[in-house]
PDB file of C-alpha atoms in Angstrom:
ATOM      1  CA  UNK A 260       3.845  21.741  10.094  1.00  0.00           C
ATOM      2  CA  UNK A 261       4.100  23.502  13.101  1.00  0.00           C
ATOM      3  CA  UNK A 262       7.658  24.695  14.450  1.00  0.00           C
ATOM      4  CA  UNK A 263       8.190  22.463  17.625  1.00  0.00           C
ATOM      5  CA  UNK A 264      11.322  24.873  18.732  1.00  0.00           C
ATOM      6  CA  UNK A 265      10.698  25.115  22.448  1.00  0.00           C
ATOM      7  CA  UNK A 266      12.195  28.680  22.404  1.00  0.00           C
ATOM      8  CA  UNK A 267       9.477  29.717  20.103  1.00  0.00           C
ATOM      9  CA  UNK A 268       6.229  28.939  21.968  1.00  0.00           C
ATOM     10  CA  UNK A 269       3.645  30.868  19.438  1.00  0.00           C
ATOM     11  CA  UNK A 270       4.335  28.166  16.709  1.00  0.00           C
ATOM     12  CA  UNK A 271       4.366  25.458  19.398  1.00  0.00           C
ATOM     13  CA  UNK A 272       1.216  22.963  19.117  1.00  0.00           C
ATOM     14  CA  UNK A 273       0.776  23.493  22.813  1.00  0.00           C
ATOM     15  CA  UNK A 274      -0.486  26.638  24.422  1.00  0.00           C
ATOM     16  CA  UNK A 275       2.060  26.089  27.268  1.00  0.00           C
ATOM     17  CA  UNK A 276       4.744  28.887  27.225  1.00  0.00           C
ATOM     18  CA  UNK A 277       8.400  27.790  27.846  1.00  0.00           C
ATOM     19  CA  UNK A 278       8.404  29.497  31.065  1.00  0.00           C
ATOM     20  CA  UNK A 279       5.861  26.807  32.443  1.00  0.00           C
ATOM     21  CA  UNK A 280       8.395  24.144  31.157  1.00  0.00           C
ATOM     22  CA  UNK A 281      10.677  22.428  33.745  1.00  0.00           C
ATOM     23  CA  UNK A 282      14.342  23.487  33.625  1.00  0.00           C
ATOM     24  CA  UNK A 283      15.361  19.705  33.866  1.00  0.00           C
ATOM     25  CA  UNK A 284      13.549  16.450  33.164  1.00  0.00           C
ATOM     26  CA  UNK A 285      13.364  13.466  35.265  1.00  0.00           C
ATOM     27  CA  UNK A 286      13.934   9.766  34.422  1.00  0.00           C
ATOM     28  CA  UNK A 287      10.153   9.440  34.976  1.00  0.00           C
ATOM     29  CA  UNK A 288       9.409  12.368  32.039  1.00  0.00           C
ATOM     30  CA  UNK A 289      11.705  10.562  30.040  1.00  0.00           C
ATOM     31  CA  UNK A 290      10.134   6.958  30.936  1.00  0.00           C
ATOM     32  CA  UNK A 291       6.585   8.856  29.949  1.00  0.00           C
ATOM     33  CA  UNK A 292       7.610  10.100  26.900  1.00  0.00           C
ATOM     34  CA  UNK A 293       9.173   7.051  26.086  1.00  0.00           C
ATOM     35  CA  UNK A 294       5.905   4.684  26.791  1.00  0.00           C
ATOM     36  CA  UNK A 295       4.044   7.328  24.666  1.00  0.00           C
ATOM     37  CA  UNK A 296       6.380   7.123  21.612  1.00  0.00           C
ATOM     38  CA  UNK A 297       6.640   3.402  21.896  1.00  0.00           C
ATOM     39  CA  UNK A 298       2.490   2.748  21.934  1.00  0.00           C
ATOM     40  CA  UNK A 299       2.335   5.085  19.175  1.00  0.00           C
ATOM     41  CA  UNK A 300       4.752   3.407  16.916  1.00  0.00           C
ATOM     42  CA  UNK A 301       3.445  -0.101  17.728  1.00  0.00           C
ATOM     43  CA  UNK A 302       0.250   1.162  16.371  1.00  0.00           C
ATOM     44  CA  UNK A 303       1.437   2.922  13.329  1.00  0.00           C
ATOM     45  CA  UNK A 304       3.681  -0.234  12.515  1.00  0.00           C
ATOM     46  CA  UNK A 305       0.669  -2.552  13.061  1.00  0.00           C
ATOM     47  CA  UNK A 306      -1.527  -0.189  10.731  1.00  0.00           C
ATOM     48  CA  UNK A 307       1.322   0.000   8.070  1.00  0.00           C
ATOM     49  CA  UNK A 308       1.577  -3.660   7.936  1.00  0.00           C
ATOM     50  CA  UNK A 309      -2.088  -4.555   7.568  1.00  0.00           C
ATOM     51  CA  UNK A 310      -2.403  -1.670   4.835  1.00  0.00           C
ATOM     52  CA  UNK A 311       0.542  -3.061   3.005  1.00  0.00           C
ATOM     53  CA  UNK A 312      -1.225  -6.477   3.065  1.00  0.00           C
ATOM     54  CA  UNK A 313      -4.232  -4.819   1.374  1.00  0.00           C
ATOM     55  CA  UNK A 314      -2.538  -3.314  -1.187  1.00  0.00           C
ATOM     56  CA  UNK A 315      -2.395   0.318  -0.082  1.00  0.00           C
ATOM     57  CA  UNK A 316       0.131   2.516   1.809  1.00  0.00           C
ATOM     58  CA  UNK A 317      -0.496   3.989   5.323  1.00  0.00           C
ATOM     59  CA  UNK A 318      -1.103   7.243   3.841  1.00  0.00           C
ATOM     60  CA  UNK A 319      -3.651   6.302   1.335  1.00  0.00           C
ATOM     61  CA  UNK A 320      -5.571   4.624   4.055  1.00  0.00           C
ATOM     62  CA  UNK A 321      -5.381   7.680   6.236  1.00  0.00           C
ATOM     63  CA  UNK A 322      -6.901   9.656   3.533  1.00  0.00           C
ATOM     64  CA  UNK A 323     -10.016   7.433   3.080  1.00  0.00           C
ATOM     65  CA  UNK A 324     -10.336   7.402   6.835  1.00  0.00           C
ATOM     66  CA  UNK A 325     -10.500  10.945   7.035  1.00  0.00           C
ATOM     67  CA  UNK A 326     -13.070  11.520   4.010  1.00  0.00           C
ATOM     68  CA  UNK A 327     -15.133   8.902   5.971  1.00  0.00           C
ATOM     69  CA  UNK A 328     -14.755  10.861   9.253  1.00  0.00           C
ATOM     70  CA  UNK A 329     -15.517  14.094   8.466  1.00  0.00           C
ATOM     71  CA  UNK A 330     -18.356  15.804  10.383  1.00  0.00           C
ATOM     72  CA  UNK A 331     -21.786  16.639   8.644  1.00  0.00           C
ATOM     73  CA  UNK A 332     -20.847  15.879   5.013  1.00  0.00           C
ATOM     74  CA  UNK A 333     -19.492  12.817   3.323  1.00  0.00           C
ATOM     75  CA  UNK A 334     -16.731  14.494   1.543  1.00  0.00           C
ATOM     76  CA  UNK A 335     -13.700  16.609   2.189  1.00  0.00           C
ATOM     77  CA  UNK A 336     -11.512  19.237   0.515  1.00  0.00           C
ATOM     78  CA  UNK A 337      -8.223  19.229  -0.166  1.00  0.00           C
ATOM     79  CA  UNK A 338      -7.220  21.657   2.297  1.00  0.00           C
ATOM     80  CA  UNK A 339      -9.251  19.545   5.013  1.00  0.00           C
ATOM     81  CA  UNK A 340      -7.312  16.667   4.180  1.00  0.00           C
ATOM     82  CA  UNK A 341      -3.689  18.509   3.987  1.00  0.00           C
ATOM     83  CA  UNK A 342      -4.523  19.491   7.604  1.00  0.00           C
ATOM     84  CA  UNK A 343      -5.598  16.301   8.617  1.00  0.00           C
ATOM     85  CA  UNK A 344      -2.619  14.363   7.033  1.00  0.00           C
ATOM     86  CA  UNK A 345      -0.442  17.261   8.135  1.00  0.00           C
ATOM     87  CA  UNK A 346       0.627  17.594   4.562  1.00  0.00           C
ATOM     88  CA  UNK A 347       1.456  20.057   2.057  1.00  0.00           C
ATOM     89  CA  UNK A 348      -1.517  20.780  -0.578  1.00  0.00           C
ATOM     90  CA  UNK A 349       0.467  19.374  -3.845  1.00  0.00           C
ATOM     91  CA  UNK A 350       1.362  16.212  -1.893  1.00  0.00           C
ATOM     92  CA  UNK A 351      -2.136  15.658  -1.122  1.00  0.00           C
ATOM     93  CA  UNK A 352      -3.002  16.333  -4.876  1.00  0.00           C
ATOM     94  CA  UNK A 353      -0.497  13.367  -5.745  1.00  0.00           C
ATOM     95  CA  UNK A 354      -1.941  11.154  -3.069  1.00  0.00           C
ATOM     96  CA  UNK A 355      -5.359  11.924  -4.536  1.00  0.00           C
ATOM     97  CA  UNK A 356      -4.036  11.289  -8.042  1.00  0.00           C
ATOM     98  CA  UNK A 357      -2.821   7.926  -6.887  1.00  0.00           C
ATOM     99  CA  UNK A 358      -6.113   6.778  -5.142  1.00  0.00           C
ATOM    100  CA  UNK A 359      -8.159   8.054  -7.922  1.00  0.00           C
ATOM    101  CA  UNK A 360      -6.070   5.777 -10.246  1.00  0.00           C
ATOM    102  CA  UNK A 361      -6.914   2.783  -8.025  1.00  0.00           C
ATOM    103  CA  UNK A 362     -10.655   3.611  -7.989  1.00  0.00           C
ATOM    104  CA  UNK A 363     -11.049   4.314  -4.360  1.00  0.00           C
ATOM    105  CA  UNK A 364     -11.772   8.422  -4.697  1.00  0.00           C
ATOM    106  CA  UNK A 365     -13.710  10.567  -6.916  1.00  0.00           C
ATOM    107  CA  UNK A 366     -12.994  14.530  -7.244  1.00  0.00           C
ATOM    108  CA  UNK A 367     -16.355  16.597  -7.562  1.00  0.00           C
ATOM    109  CA  UNK A 368     -16.717  20.178  -8.004  1.00  0.00           C
ATOM    110  CA  UNK A 369     -18.822  21.824  -5.093  1.00  0.00           C
ATOM    111  CA  UNK A 370     -21.831  22.878  -6.657  1.00  0.00           C
ATOM    112  CA  UNK A 371     -22.310  26.072  -4.076  1.00  0.00           C
ATOM    113  CA  UNK A 372     -18.782  26.975  -4.594  1.00  0.00           C
ATOM    114  CA  UNK A 373     -17.310  25.813  -7.989  1.00  0.00           C
ATOM    115  CA  UNK A 374     -13.777  26.773  -7.100  1.00  0.00           C
ATOM    116  CA  UNK A 375     -14.100  24.217  -4.648  1.00  0.00           C
ATOM    117  CA  UNK A 376     -13.368  20.486  -5.326  1.00  0.00           C
ATOM    118  CA  UNK A 377     -14.942  17.787  -3.190  1.00  0.00           C
ATOM    119  CA  UNK A 378     -13.285  14.528  -2.452  1.00  0.00           C
ATOM    120  CA  UNK A 379     -15.729  11.507  -2.323  1.00  0.00           C
ATOM    121  CA  UNK A 380     -15.105   7.728  -1.763  1.00  0.00           C
ATOM    122  CA  UNK A 381     -16.313   5.328  -4.479  1.00  0.00           C
ATOM    123  CA  UNK A 382     -17.933   2.024  -3.378  1.00  0.00           C
ATOM    124  CA  UNK A 383     -14.275   0.363  -3.653  1.00  0.00           C
ATOM    125  CA  UNK A 384     -12.862   3.066  -1.274  1.00  0.00           C
ATOM    126  CA  UNK A 385     -15.555   2.495   1.136  1.00  0.00           C
ATOM    127  CA  UNK A 386     -15.226  -1.307   1.125  1.00  0.00           C
ATOM    128  CA  UNK A 387     -11.303  -1.537   1.559  1.00  0.00           C
ATOM    129  CA  UNK A 388     -11.715   1.061   4.376  1.00  0.00           C
ATOM    130  CA  UNK A 389     -14.296  -0.766   6.230  1.00  0.00           C
ATOM    131  CA  UNK A 390     -12.205  -3.974   6.092  1.00  0.00           C
ATOM    132  CA  UNK A 391      -8.943  -2.190   7.288  1.00  0.00           C
ATOM    133  CA  UNK A 392     -10.717   0.004   9.977  1.00  0.00           C
ATOM    134  CA  UNK A 393     -12.368  -3.311  11.406  1.00  0.00           C
ATOM    135  CA  UNK A 394      -8.921  -4.810  11.443  1.00  0.00           C
ATOM    136  CA  UNK A 395      -7.483  -1.737  13.410  1.00  0.00           C
ATOM    137  CA  UNK A 396     -10.170  -2.060  16.159  1.00  0.00           C
ATOM    138  CA  UNK A 397      -8.373  -4.408  18.254  1.00  0.00           C
ATOM    139  CA  UNK A 398      -5.342  -2.654  18.091  1.00  0.00           C
ATOM    140  CA  UNK A 399      -7.038   0.853  18.937  1.00  0.00           C
ATOM    141  CA  UNK A 400      -8.501  -0.724  22.094  1.00  0.00           C
ATOM    142  CA  UNK A 401      -5.030  -1.766  23.203  1.00  0.00           C
ATOM    143  CA  UNK A 402      -3.692   1.538  22.322  1.00  0.00           C
ATOM    144  CA  UNK A 403      -6.427   3.447  24.017  1.00  0.00           C
ATOM    145  CA  UNK A 404      -5.845   1.162  27.328  1.00  0.00           C
ATOM    146  CA  UNK A 405      -2.019   1.932  27.026  1.00  0.00           C
ATOM    147  CA  UNK A 406      -2.610   5.817  27.108  1.00  0.00           C
ATOM    148  CA  UNK A 407      -3.761   5.631  30.489  1.00  0.00           C
ATOM    149  CA  UNK A 408      -0.452   6.643  31.543  1.00  0.00           C
ATOM    150  CA  UNK A 409       1.645   5.435  34.412  1.00  0.00           C
ATOM    151  CA  UNK A 410       1.791   7.887  37.285  1.00  0.00           C
ATOM    152  CA  UNK A 411       4.889   9.959  37.451  1.00  0.00           C
ATOM    153  CA  UNK A 412       6.217   7.869  40.177  1.00  0.00           C
ATOM    154  CA  UNK A 413       4.989   4.463  39.495  1.00  0.00           C
ATOM    155  CA  UNK A 414       8.312   3.040  39.024  1.00  0.00           C
ATOM    156  CA  UNK A 415       6.986   0.729  36.503  1.00  0.00           C
TER     157      UNK A 415
END
């Protein structure tokens, strides 16, 4: 997890140094931050609710989603999933254990590098992921539209 301390820009997720940041923020700056946080939270709450209705946690859904979304391959490594989920390796392993017990994923040894474990979706995981991903689409479109941030001085 990155250190978000603005006094330490080398650990910040942004390449912008603290010397480039304004000394004070305007009400509009706070309003825009509030808008983004509100829209993100609305989407996450929606996602949590539909995942729960399907018997999954939000993290289990995200894990399935990240495996499916890997570019150029149909599996993910534990370290790739840890990065995508912004979680520690051992936390991802515990999450994989739970998903494996539910019959959603399978671990396989990589044939080229036997030290590496591949995480694959099983048919039940594929079906559940597809059902949930379809349910997310209308809310995702709303979120995309809401991220055209209001101009700094729009007054809305």
